[in-house]
mmCIF file of C-alpha atoms in Angstrom:
data_model
loop_
_atom_site.group_PDB
_atom_site.id
_atom_site.type_symbol
_atom_site.label_atom_id
_atom_site.label_comp_id
_atom_site.label_asym_id
_atom_site.label_seq_id
_atom_site.Cartn_x
_atom_site.Cartn_y
_atom_site.Cartn_z
ATOM 1 C CA MET R 202 -3.732 164.600 138.247
ATOM 2 C CA SER R 203 -6.986 163.913 137.481
ATOM 3 C CA GLN R 204 -9.608 162.838 134.435
ATOM 4 C CA ALA R 205 -13.168 162.152 134.105
ATOM 5 C CA LYS R 206 -13.961 158.552 134.278
ATOM 6 C CA THR R 207 -14.011 156.818 130.469
ATOM 7 C CA ASP R 208 -17.497 154.892 130.185
ATOM 8 C CA THR R 209 -16.010 152.859 128.007
ATOM 9 C CA ALA R 210 -13.921 149.722 128.099
ATOM 10 C CA PRO R 211 -10.652 150.995 126.767
ATOM 11 C CA THR R 212 -8.952 149.437 124.203
ATOM 12 C CA PRO R 213 -5.612 146.981 124.387
ATOM 13 C CA ARG R 214 -2.539 148.529 124.983
ATOM 14 C CA ARG R 215 0.993 147.510 125.053
ATOM 15 C CA GLY R 216 2.327 145.956 128.012
ATOM 16 C CA ALA R 217 0.229 143.333 130.276
ATOM 17 C CA GLY R 218 -2.781 143.368 127.694
ATOM 18 C CA PRO R 219 -0.829 142.060 124.690
ATOM 19 C CA ARG R 220 1.817 140.113 127.034
ATOM 20 C CA MET R 221 -1.502 138.049 127.790
ATOM 21 C CA VAL R 222 -2.588 137.950 124.441
ATOM 22 C CA GLY R 223 0.179 136.086 123.311
ATOM 23 C CA ALA R 224 0.459 133.683 126.349
ATOM 24 C CA ILE R 225 -3.300 132.842 126.077
ATOM 25 C CA ALA R 226 -2.951 132.588 122.062
ATOM 26 C CA ASP R 227 -0.460 130.171 122.659
ATOM 27 C CA ALA R 228 -2.369 128.190 125.390
ATOM 28 C CA VAL R 229 -5.261 127.992 123.357
ATOM 29 C CA ALA R 230 -3.253 126.822 120.105
ATOM 30 C CA ARG R 231 -2.244 123.672 122.546
ATOM 31 C CA GLY R 232 -5.438 123.011 123.597
ATOM 32 C CA TYR R 233 -8.905 124.886 123.524
ATOM 33 C CA SER R 234 -10.955 121.952 125.003
ATOM 34 C CA ALA R 235 -8.563 121.913 127.845
ATOM 35 C CA LEU R 236 -9.002 125.369 128.895
ATOM 36 C CA ALA R 237 -12.618 124.928 128.753
ATOM 37 C CA LEU R 238 -12.978 122.361 131.087
ATOM 38 C CA THR R 239 -10.264 123.325 134.006
ATOM 39 C CA PRO R 240 -8.739 126.785 134.689
ATOM 40 C CA VAL R 241 -5.338 124.973 135.827
ATOM 41 C CA PRO R 242 -3.382 125.372 131.972
ATOM 42 C CA GLY R 243 -4.345 128.798 131.694
ATOM 43 C CA ALA R 244 -3.749 129.306 135.010
ATOM 44 C CA PHE R 245 0.190 128.315 134.575
ATOM 45 C CA VAL R 246 0.436 129.938 131.403
ATOM 46 C CA VAL R 247 -0.900 133.477 132.831
ATOM 47 C CA ARG R 248 1.246 133.009 135.812
ATOM 48 C CA ALA R 249 4.436 132.360 133.704
ATOM 49 C CA VAL R 250 3.987 135.480 132.061
ATOM 50 C CA PHE R 251 3.662 137.508 135.156
ATOM 51 C CA GLU R 252 6.683 135.545 137.092
ATOM 52 C CA ARG R 253 8.533 136.634 133.951
ATOM 53 C CA ASP R 254 7.911 139.982 134.101
ATOM 54 C CA ALA R 255 8.478 140.301 137.908
ATOM 55 C CA LYS R 256 11.872 138.811 137.389
ATOM 56 C CA ARG R 257 12.623 141.490 134.999
ATOM 57 C CA LEU R 258 11.310 144.161 136.937
ATOM 58 C CA THR R 259 13.347 143.152 140.294
ATOM 59 C CA ALA R 260 16.286 142.688 138.743
ATOM 60 C CA LYS R 261 15.760 146.461 137.608
ATOM 61 C CA LEU R 262 14.847 147.358 141.050
ATOM 62 C CA ASP R 263 17.907 145.943 142.820
ATOM 63 C CA GLU R 264 20.179 148.531 140.642
ATOM 64 C CA GLY R 265 20.996 151.272 142.974
ATOM 65 C CA ALA R 266 18.751 150.104 145.576
ATOM 66 C CA PRO R 267 20.159 151.156 149.280
ATOM 67 C CA GLU R 268 21.313 148.798 151.510
ATOM 68 C CA THR R 269 18.795 147.888 154.584
ATOM 69 C CA GLN R 270 18.701 145.960 157.466
ATOM 70 C CA PHE R 271 16.442 142.423 156.441
ATOM 71 C CA VAL R 272 14.697 139.482 158.145
ATOM 72 C CA GLY R 273 13.748 136.982 155.624
ATOM 73 C CA GLY R 274 11.284 134.054 155.633
ATOM 74 C CA LEU R 275 9.382 134.931 159.069
ATOM 75 C CA ARG R 276 6.593 132.183 159.296
ATOM 76 C CA TYR R 277 3.283 134.138 160.778
ATOM 77 C CA ARG R 278 1.357 130.884 160.458
ATOM 78 C CA ASP R 279 2.028 127.611 162.564
ATOM 79 C CA GLY R 280 1.940 124.889 159.620
ATOM 80 C CA ASP R 281 1.538 126.725 156.586
ATOM 81 C CA VAL R 282 4.489 126.752 154.424
ATOM 82 C CA ASP R 283 3.196 129.714 152.258
ATOM 83 C CA ALA R 284 2.445 131.885 155.244
ATOM 84 C CA CYS R 285 5.613 133.886 155.597
ATOM 85 C CA LEU R 286 6.949 137.604 155.671
ATOM 86 C CA ASP R 287 10.348 139.529 155.150
ATOM 87 C CA VAL R 288 10.770 142.835 156.771
ATOM 88 C CA TYR R 289 12.947 145.376 155.952
ATOM 89 C CA SER R 290 14.220 148.521 158.088
ATOM 90 C CA PRO R 291 16.694 151.565 157.719
ATOM 91 C CA THR R 292 20.094 150.583 158.646
ATOM 92 C CA GLY R 293 20.980 151.283 162.157
ATOM 93 C CA ALA R 294 17.337 150.900 163.247
ATOM 94 C CA THR R 295 16.663 150.339 166.872
ATOM 95 C CA SER R 296 13.481 151.512 167.529
ATOM 96 C CA ALA R 297 9.796 151.442 166.050
ATOM 97 C CA LEU R 298 9.017 152.892 162.989
ATOM 98 C CA PRO R 299 5.892 153.377 160.895
ATOM 99 C CA THR R 300 5.234 150.493 158.801
ATOM 100 C CA ILE R 301 3.921 149.691 155.316
ATOM 101 C CA VAL R 302 2.501 146.232 154.978
ATOM 102 C CA TRP R 303 2.963 144.988 151.523
ATOM 103 C CA VAL R 304 1.016 142.547 149.450
ATOM 104 C CA HIS R 305 2.309 141.751 146.362
ATOM 105 C CA GLY R 306 0.143 140.684 142.718
ATOM 106 C CA GLY R 307 -0.027 138.210 140.514
ATOM 107 C CA ALA R 308 -3.759 137.904 139.461
ATOM 108 C CA TRP R 309 -3.764 135.870 142.467
ATOM 109 C CA ILE R 310 -2.069 132.922 140.927
ATOM 110 C CA ALA R 311 1.543 134.254 140.982
ATOM 111 C CA GLY R 312 3.839 136.369 142.442
ATOM 112 C CA SER R 313 6.080 136.157 145.581
ATOM 113 C CA ARG R 314 7.010 138.313 148.520
ATOM 114 C CA ALA R 315 10.629 138.772 147.340
ATOM 115 C CA ASP R 316 9.158 140.176 143.894
ATOM 116 C CA TYR R 317 10.378 143.880 143.752
ATOM 117 C CA ALA R 318 12.304 144.036 146.638
ATOM 118 C CA GLY R 319 14.529 146.816 145.697
ATOM 119 C CA TYR R 320 11.326 149.073 146.154
ATOM 120 C CA TYR R 321 10.622 147.852 149.288
ATOM 121 C CA ARG R 322 14.554 149.019 150.097
ATOM 122 C CA ARG R 323 13.689 152.241 149.161
ATOM 123 C CA LEU R 324 10.489 152.702 151.063
ATOM 124 C CA ALA R 325 12.939 151.845 154.177
ATOM 125 C CA ASP R 326 15.564 153.884 153.178
ATOM 126 C CA ALA R 327 12.684 156.672 153.343
ATOM 127 C CA GLY R 328 12.359 155.957 156.737
ATOM 128 C CA PHE R 329 9.542 152.934 157.241
ATOM 129 C CA THR R 330 9.567 149.480 158.398
ATOM 130 C CA VAL R 331 8.413 147.540 155.110
ATOM 131 C CA VAL R 332 6.558 144.140 155.469
ATOM 132 C CA SER R 333 6.285 142.108 152.506
ATOM 133 C CA VAL R 334 3.665 139.522 153.193
ATOM 134 C CA GLY R 335 3.552 135.709 151.696
ATOM 135 C CA TYR R 336 0.399 134.100 150.688
ATOM 136 C CA SER R 337 -0.753 130.779 149.121
ATOM 137 C CA LEU R 338 -1.680 130.954 145.409
ATOM 138 C CA ALA R 339 -4.011 129.413 143.261
ATOM 139 C CA PRO R 340 -5.060 126.950 141.388
ATOM 140 C CA ARG R 341 -3.917 124.897 144.502
ATOM 141 C CA HIS R 342 -5.322 127.394 147.028
ATOM 142 C CA ARG R 343 -8.918 129.313 146.411
ATOM 143 C CA TYR R 344 -10.667 132.001 147.877
ATOM 144 C CA PRO R 345 -10.649 132.926 150.702
ATOM 145 C CA ALA R 346 -6.795 131.338 152.054
ATOM 146 C CA ALA R 347 -5.393 134.612 151.178
ATOM 147 C CA VAL R 348 -7.602 136.919 153.326
ATOM 148 C CA GLU R 349 -7.521 134.629 155.908
ATOM 149 C CA GLN R 350 -3.489 134.220 155.917
ATOM 150 C CA LEU R 351 -3.662 138.120 155.698
ATOM 151 C CA ALA R 352 -5.206 138.927 158.457
ATOM 152 C CA ASP R 353 -3.100 136.382 160.579
ATOM 153 C CA ALA R 354 0.143 137.851 159.304
ATOM 154 C CA GLN R 355 -1.246 141.177 161.545
ATOM 155 C CA ARG R 356 -1.269 139.114 164.535
ATOM 156 C CA TYR R 357 2.108 137.732 164.007
ATOM 157 C CA LEU R 358 3.310 141.536 163.374
ATOM 158 C CA LEU R 359 1.512 142.896 166.790
ATOM 159 C CA ASP R 360 3.226 139.956 168.831
ATOM 160 C CA HIS R 361 6.755 140.923 167.271
ATOM 161 C CA ALA R 362 6.267 144.525 166.889
ATOM 162 C CA GLU R 363 9.136 145.546 169.198
ATOM 163 C CA GLU R 364 12.027 143.092 167.344
ATOM 164 C CA LEU R 365 10.625 143.971 163.881
ATOM 165 C CA HIS R 366 10.832 148.406 164.732
ATOM 166 C CA ILE R 367 6.950 148.055 164.049
ATOM 167 C CA ASP R 368 5.030 151.056 165.113
ATOM 168 C CA THR R 369 1.417 149.470 165.719
ATOM 169 C CA GLU R 370 -0.318 152.729 166.049
ATOM 170 C CA ARG R 371 1.058 153.988 162.462
ATOM 171 C CA ILE R 372 0.120 151.499 160.018
ATOM 172 C CA VAL R 373 -0.434 151.759 156.230
ATOM 173 C CA LEU R 374 -1.648 148.661 154.130
ATOM 174 C CA ALA R 375 -0.390 148.478 151.012
ATOM 175 C CA GLY R 376 -0.456 146.391 147.710
ATOM 176 C CA ASP R 377 -0.209 146.357 144.078
ATOM 177 C CA SER R 378 -2.401 144.926 141.601
ATOM 178 C CA ALA R 379 -4.151 141.629 143.004
ATOM 179 C CA GLY R 380 -2.584 142.506 146.301
ATOM 180 C CA ALA R 381 -4.382 145.794 146.102
ATOM 181 C CA GLN R 382 -7.539 144.057 145.893
ATOM 182 C CA LEU R 383 -6.666 141.782 148.630
ATOM 183 C CA THR R 384 -5.810 145.313 150.636
ATOM 184 C CA ALA R 385 -9.008 147.230 149.828
ATOM 185 C CA GLN R 386 -10.738 143.567 151.368
ATOM 186 C CA LEU R 387 -8.473 143.800 154.532
ATOM 187 C CA ALA R 388 -8.690 147.588 154.861
ATOM 188 C CA LEU R 389 -12.882 147.147 154.473
ATOM 189 C CA ALA R 390 -12.326 144.241 157.255
ATOM 190 C CA VAL R 391 -10.436 146.504 159.852
ATOM 191 C CA THR R 392 -12.958 149.570 159.418
ATOM 192 C CA ASP R 393 -16.613 147.770 158.903
ATOM 193 C CA PRO R 394 -16.812 144.928 161.259
ATOM 194 C CA SER R 395 -19.845 143.550 159.325
ATOM 195 C CA TYR R 396 -17.854 143.151 156.591
ATOM 196 C CA ALA R 397 -15.297 141.198 158.453
ATOM 197 C CA ALA R 398 -17.858 138.856 159.998
ATOM 198 C CA ARG R 399 -19.220 138.507 156.333
ATOM 199 C CA LEU R 400 -15.662 137.389 155.479
ATOM 200 C CA GLY R 401 -15.681 135.058 158.353
ATOM 201 C CA ILE R 402 -12.172 136.501 159.702
ATOM 202 C CA SER R 403 -11.076 138.472 162.421
ATOM 203 C CA PRO R 404 -8.552 141.143 161.774
ATOM 204 C CA HIS R 405 -5.902 141.966 164.425
ATOM 205 C CA PHE R 406 -5.447 145.466 163.347
ATOM 206 C CA ALA R 407 -7.812 148.254 165.128
ATOM 207 C CA SER R 408 -9.384 150.931 162.749
ATOM 208 C CA GLY R 409 -7.068 153.378 164.366
ATOM 209 C CA GLN R 410 -4.027 151.870 164.004
ATOM 210 C CA VAL R 411 -4.138 151.500 160.051
ATOM 211 C CA ARG R 412 -3.126 155.368 159.424
ATOM 212 C CA GLY R 413 -3.222 154.861 155.430
ATOM 213 C CA VAL R 414 -3.902 152.577 152.123
ATOM 214 C CA VAL R 415 -1.737 152.369 149.102
ATOM 215 C CA LEU R 416 -3.372 150.981 145.771
ATOM 216 C CA ASN R 417 -1.397 150.328 142.686
ATOM 217 C CA CYS R 418 -3.313 149.409 139.748
ATOM 218 C CA GLY R 419 -5.997 147.146 141.555
ATOM 219 C CA ILE R 420 -9.138 145.171 141.152
ATOM 220 C CA TYR R 421 -12.011 146.556 143.037
ATOM 221 C CA ASN R 422 -15.159 145.332 141.160
ATOM 222 C CA VAL R 423 -14.890 141.845 139.629
ATOM 223 C CA ALA R 424 -17.763 142.464 137.317
ATOM 224 C CA ALA R 425 -16.122 144.931 135.532
ATOM 225 C CA LEU R 426 -12.923 142.772 134.909
ATOM 226 C CA GLY R 427 -12.399 141.484 131.003
ATOM 227 C CA GLY R 428 -13.016 143.780 128.080
ATOM 228 C CA GLY R 429 -10.975 143.871 124.987
ATOM 229 C CA SER R 430 -9.929 141.520 122.873
ATOM 230 C CA ASP R 431 -11.341 137.825 123.125
ATOM 231 C CA LEU R 432 -7.842 136.711 124.210
ATOM 232 C CA ILE R 433 -7.522 139.202 126.793
ATOM 233 C CA ARG R 434 -10.867 138.188 128.787
ATOM 234 C CA CYS R 435 -9.962 134.523 128.069
ATOM 235 C CA GLY R 436 -6.755 135.167 130.390
ATOM 236 C CA VAL R 437 -8.728 137.116 133.147
ATOM 237 C CA GLU R 438 -11.416 134.295 133.154
ATOM 238 C CA GLN R 439 -8.982 131.411 133.738
ATOM 239 C CA ALA R 440 -7.583 133.222 136.746
ATOM 240 C CA MET R 441 -10.907 134.024 138.350
ATOM 241 C CA TRP R 442 -11.552 130.684 137.502
ATOM 242 C CA ALA R 443 -8.663 129.325 138.972
ATOM 243 C CA TYR R 444 -8.971 131.302 142.364
ATOM 244 C CA LEU R 445 -12.649 131.567 143.260
ATOM 245 C CA GLY R 446 -13.390 127.623 141.931
ATOM 246 C CA GLU R 447 -16.343 128.975 140.005
ATOM 247 C CA ARG R 448 -16.147 129.364 135.973
ATOM 248 C CA LYS R 449 -19.145 131.769 136.250
ATOM 249 C CA PHE R 450 -17.258 133.763 138.866
ATOM 250 C CA ALA R 451 -18.819 137.329 138.540
ATOM 251 C CA GLU R 452 -22.056 135.887 139.747
ATOM 252 C CA SER R 453 -20.436 134.265 142.965
ATOM 253 C CA GLU R 454 -20.713 135.487 146.589
ATOM 254 C CA ALA R 455 -16.944 135.304 146.609
ATOM 255 C CA ALA R 456 -16.995 137.820 143.395
ATOM 256 C CA ARG R 457 -19.187 140.069 145.647
ATOM 257 C CA GLN R 458 -16.785 140.331 148.470
ATOM 258 C CA MET R 459 -13.890 141.080 146.619
ATOM 259 C CA SER R 460 -15.548 143.597 144.561
ATOM 260 C CA THR R 461 -14.941 146.583 147.526
ATOM 261 C CA LEU R 462 -16.275 149.539 145.095
ATOM 262 C CA ALA R 463 -19.732 148.303 146.186
ATOM 263 C CA LEU R 464 -18.968 147.841 149.772
ATOM 264 C CA VAL R 465 -16.812 150.619 151.224
ATOM 265 C CA THR R 466 -17.903 153.043 153.687
ATOM 266 C CA ALA R 467 -16.969 156.276 155.003
ATOM 267 C CA ASN R 468 -14.612 154.967 157.557
ATOM 268 C CA PHE R 469 -12.129 153.686 155.123
ATOM 269 C CA PRO R 470 -8.896 155.065 155.759
ATOM 270 C CA PRO R 471 -7.169 157.817 153.671
ATOM 271 C CA THR R 472 -5.904 156.574 150.276
ATOM 272 C CA TYR R 473 -3.663 156.911 148.195
ATOM 273 C CA ILE R 474 -4.469 155.004 144.490
ATOM 274 C CA THR R 475 -2.343 154.946 140.797
ATOM 275 C CA GLY R 476 -3.378 153.373 138.132
ATOM 276 C CA GLY R 477 -1.151 153.726 134.197
ATOM 277 C CA ASN R 478 -2.735 155.432 131.153
ATOM 278 C CA GLY R 479 -1.865 152.370 129.245
ATOM 279 C CA ASP R 480 -3.722 149.990 131.811
ATOM 280 C CA PRO R 481 -6.997 148.580 131.377
ATOM 281 C CA LEU R 482 -7.853 148.399 134.763
ATOM 282 C CA THR R 483 -7.346 152.144 135.308
ATOM 283 C CA ALA R 484 -10.378 153.094 133.454
ATOM 284 C CA THR R 485 -12.652 150.090 135.115
ATOM 285 C CA GLN R 486 -11.151 149.975 138.234
ATOM 286 C CA SER R 487 -8.825 152.556 139.853
ATOM 287 C CA ARG R 488 -10.774 155.609 138.793
ATOM 288 C CA PRO R 489 -14.356 154.465 139.892
ATOM 289 C CA PHE R 490 -12.812 153.367 143.355
ATOM 290 C CA ALA R 491 -11.269 156.559 143.478
ATOM 291 C CA GLU R 492 -14.439 158.703 142.485
ATOM 292 C CA ARG R 493 -16.361 156.597 145.309
ATOM 293 C CA LEU R 494 -13.838 157.278 148.331
ATOM 294 C CA THR R 495 -14.305 160.717 147.278
ATOM 295 C CA GLY R 496 -17.861 160.662 147.127
ATOM 296 C CA LEU R 497 -18.215 159.345 150.898
ATOM 297 C CA GLY R 498 -15.664 161.718 152.103
ATOM 298 C CA VAL R 499 -12.561 159.638 152.000
ATOM 299 C CA GLU R 500 -9.541 161.265 151.823
ATOM 300 C CA VAL R 501 -7.929 160.516 148.272
ATOM 301 C CA ASP R 502 -4.779 161.074 147.125
ATOM 302 C CA SER R 503 -5.045 159.909 143.314
ATOM 303 C CA LEU R 504 -2.234 159.908 140.772
ATOM 304 C CA PHE R 505 -3.860 159.207 137.383
ATOM 305 C CA TYR R 506 -2.586 160.182 133.471
ATOM 306 C CA PRO R 507 -4.480 161.558 130.149
ATOM 307 C CA ASP R 508 -5.073 159.183 127.474
ATOM 308 C CA GLY R 509 -2.548 160.674 125.573
ATOM 309 C CA HIS R 510 0.341 160.945 127.939
ATOM 310 C CA GLU R 511 3.834 159.536 126.828
ATOM 311 C CA PRO R 512 5.682 157.449 127.895
ATOM 312 C CA GLU R 513 1.955 154.960 127.922
ATOM 313 C CA LEU R 514 2.014 153.773 131.349
ATOM 314 C CA GLU R 515 1.218 150.151 131.650
ATOM 315 C CA HIS R 516 -0.217 147.796 134.505
ATOM 316 C CA GLU R 517 2.472 147.830 137.193
ATOM 317 C CA TYR R 518 4.049 150.931 135.984
ATOM 318 C CA GLN R 519 5.171 151.766 139.281
ATOM 319 C CA PHE R 520 7.937 149.667 139.787
ATOM 320 C CA ASP R 521 9.888 150.529 136.292
ATOM 321 C CA LEU R 522 11.934 153.218 138.333
ATOM 322 C CA SER R 523 14.295 154.016 134.752
ATOM 323 C CA THR R 524 10.456 156.256 134.327
ATOM 324 C CA PRO R 525 9.970 159.860 135.972
ATOM 325 C CA ASP R 526 6.326 158.947 135.947
ATOM 326 C CA ALA R 527 7.337 155.819 138.134
ATOM 327 C CA ARG R 528 10.030 157.887 140.171
ATOM 328 C CA ASP R 529 7.063 160.410 140.789
ATOM 329 C CA ALA R 530 4.776 158.021 142.120
ATOM 330 C CA LEU R 531 7.394 156.364 144.432
ATOM 331 C CA ALA R 532 7.978 159.909 145.439
ATOM 332 C CA ARG R 533 3.782 160.513 145.842
ATOM 333 C CA THR R 534 3.729 157.002 147.643
ATOM 334 C CA ILE R 535 6.225 158.192 150.412
ATOM 335 C CA ALA R 536 5.279 161.203 150.844
ATOM 336 C CA PHE R 537 1.432 160.234 151.143
ATOM 337 C CA ALA R 538 3.083 157.409 153.834
ATOM 338 C CA ARG R 539 4.363 160.013 155.794
ATOM 339 C CA LYS R 540 1.464 162.448 156.059
ATOM 340 C CA VAL R 541 -0.686 159.792 157.185
ATOM 341 C CA THR R 542 1.457 158.311 159.868
ATOM 342 C CA ALA R 543 2.962 161.547 161.203
#
């Protein structure tokens, strides 16, 4: 599905926007001055909202999820308690399989590698090894800690490929929300050495090993974040301030590094990208990124919906498999991953 880019910021809709409105309104009521001085209180409120919704969706995804082989809690970085990953593979798998490396969302301040496990099990049951990578969260850890960890996870996966059933020549990088932003950074670093040098990291995957990228409801232009009501904007500002450590985050070098929309090249891997019509990020982030990649000649498989589509699809819609649109998105994801790793 396709639709022309919307030039104006979308009106807040039900879903992530209203939930954040309520959470931030509560934080403001309990002490606006605290939010003005430090991002920590607001970050924890936003974290609570994300974790509540992730818990709900994870429980729904567990229903009817196929059984798979599972190895959990693998430490991919010595001495780093946050640097752990989980691996799912089809029941009975004994050989290397095309591999999807997934980075979870949560506004860089929330989320867990265990979130949405039922989704990873469905991907694994379709014939993939699926790796869910954990990373450190803000405000305790700030940018670029997560990027550095995720680069190190690549080395671990290459070193342990045989035992984990990973085909190192057929890798798909994937992520949702903030995880999609991180995934876009890692994919760009793998395919553009000058960008990797700018980040100060050394990706261990080679460009030819990364066959594709899956991006769900992500962020690719930090300057375009916000919009909507003042309370929604406040929530975004609290999360970004916590993650980047700068209140005027949009003007920072870190924000420029995160904004892959302006930095991608024609060498970026083939990409599947989606966003719901009720997600404010779709018009300001996902659609422009898809258009940018297409303009560069990158192979793009995009799944978007018209404004009047019902049911209205909110942020992270793809995890609610009770809707036909989420089921379609899962099928499209699997088809894309099969195509690029064939």
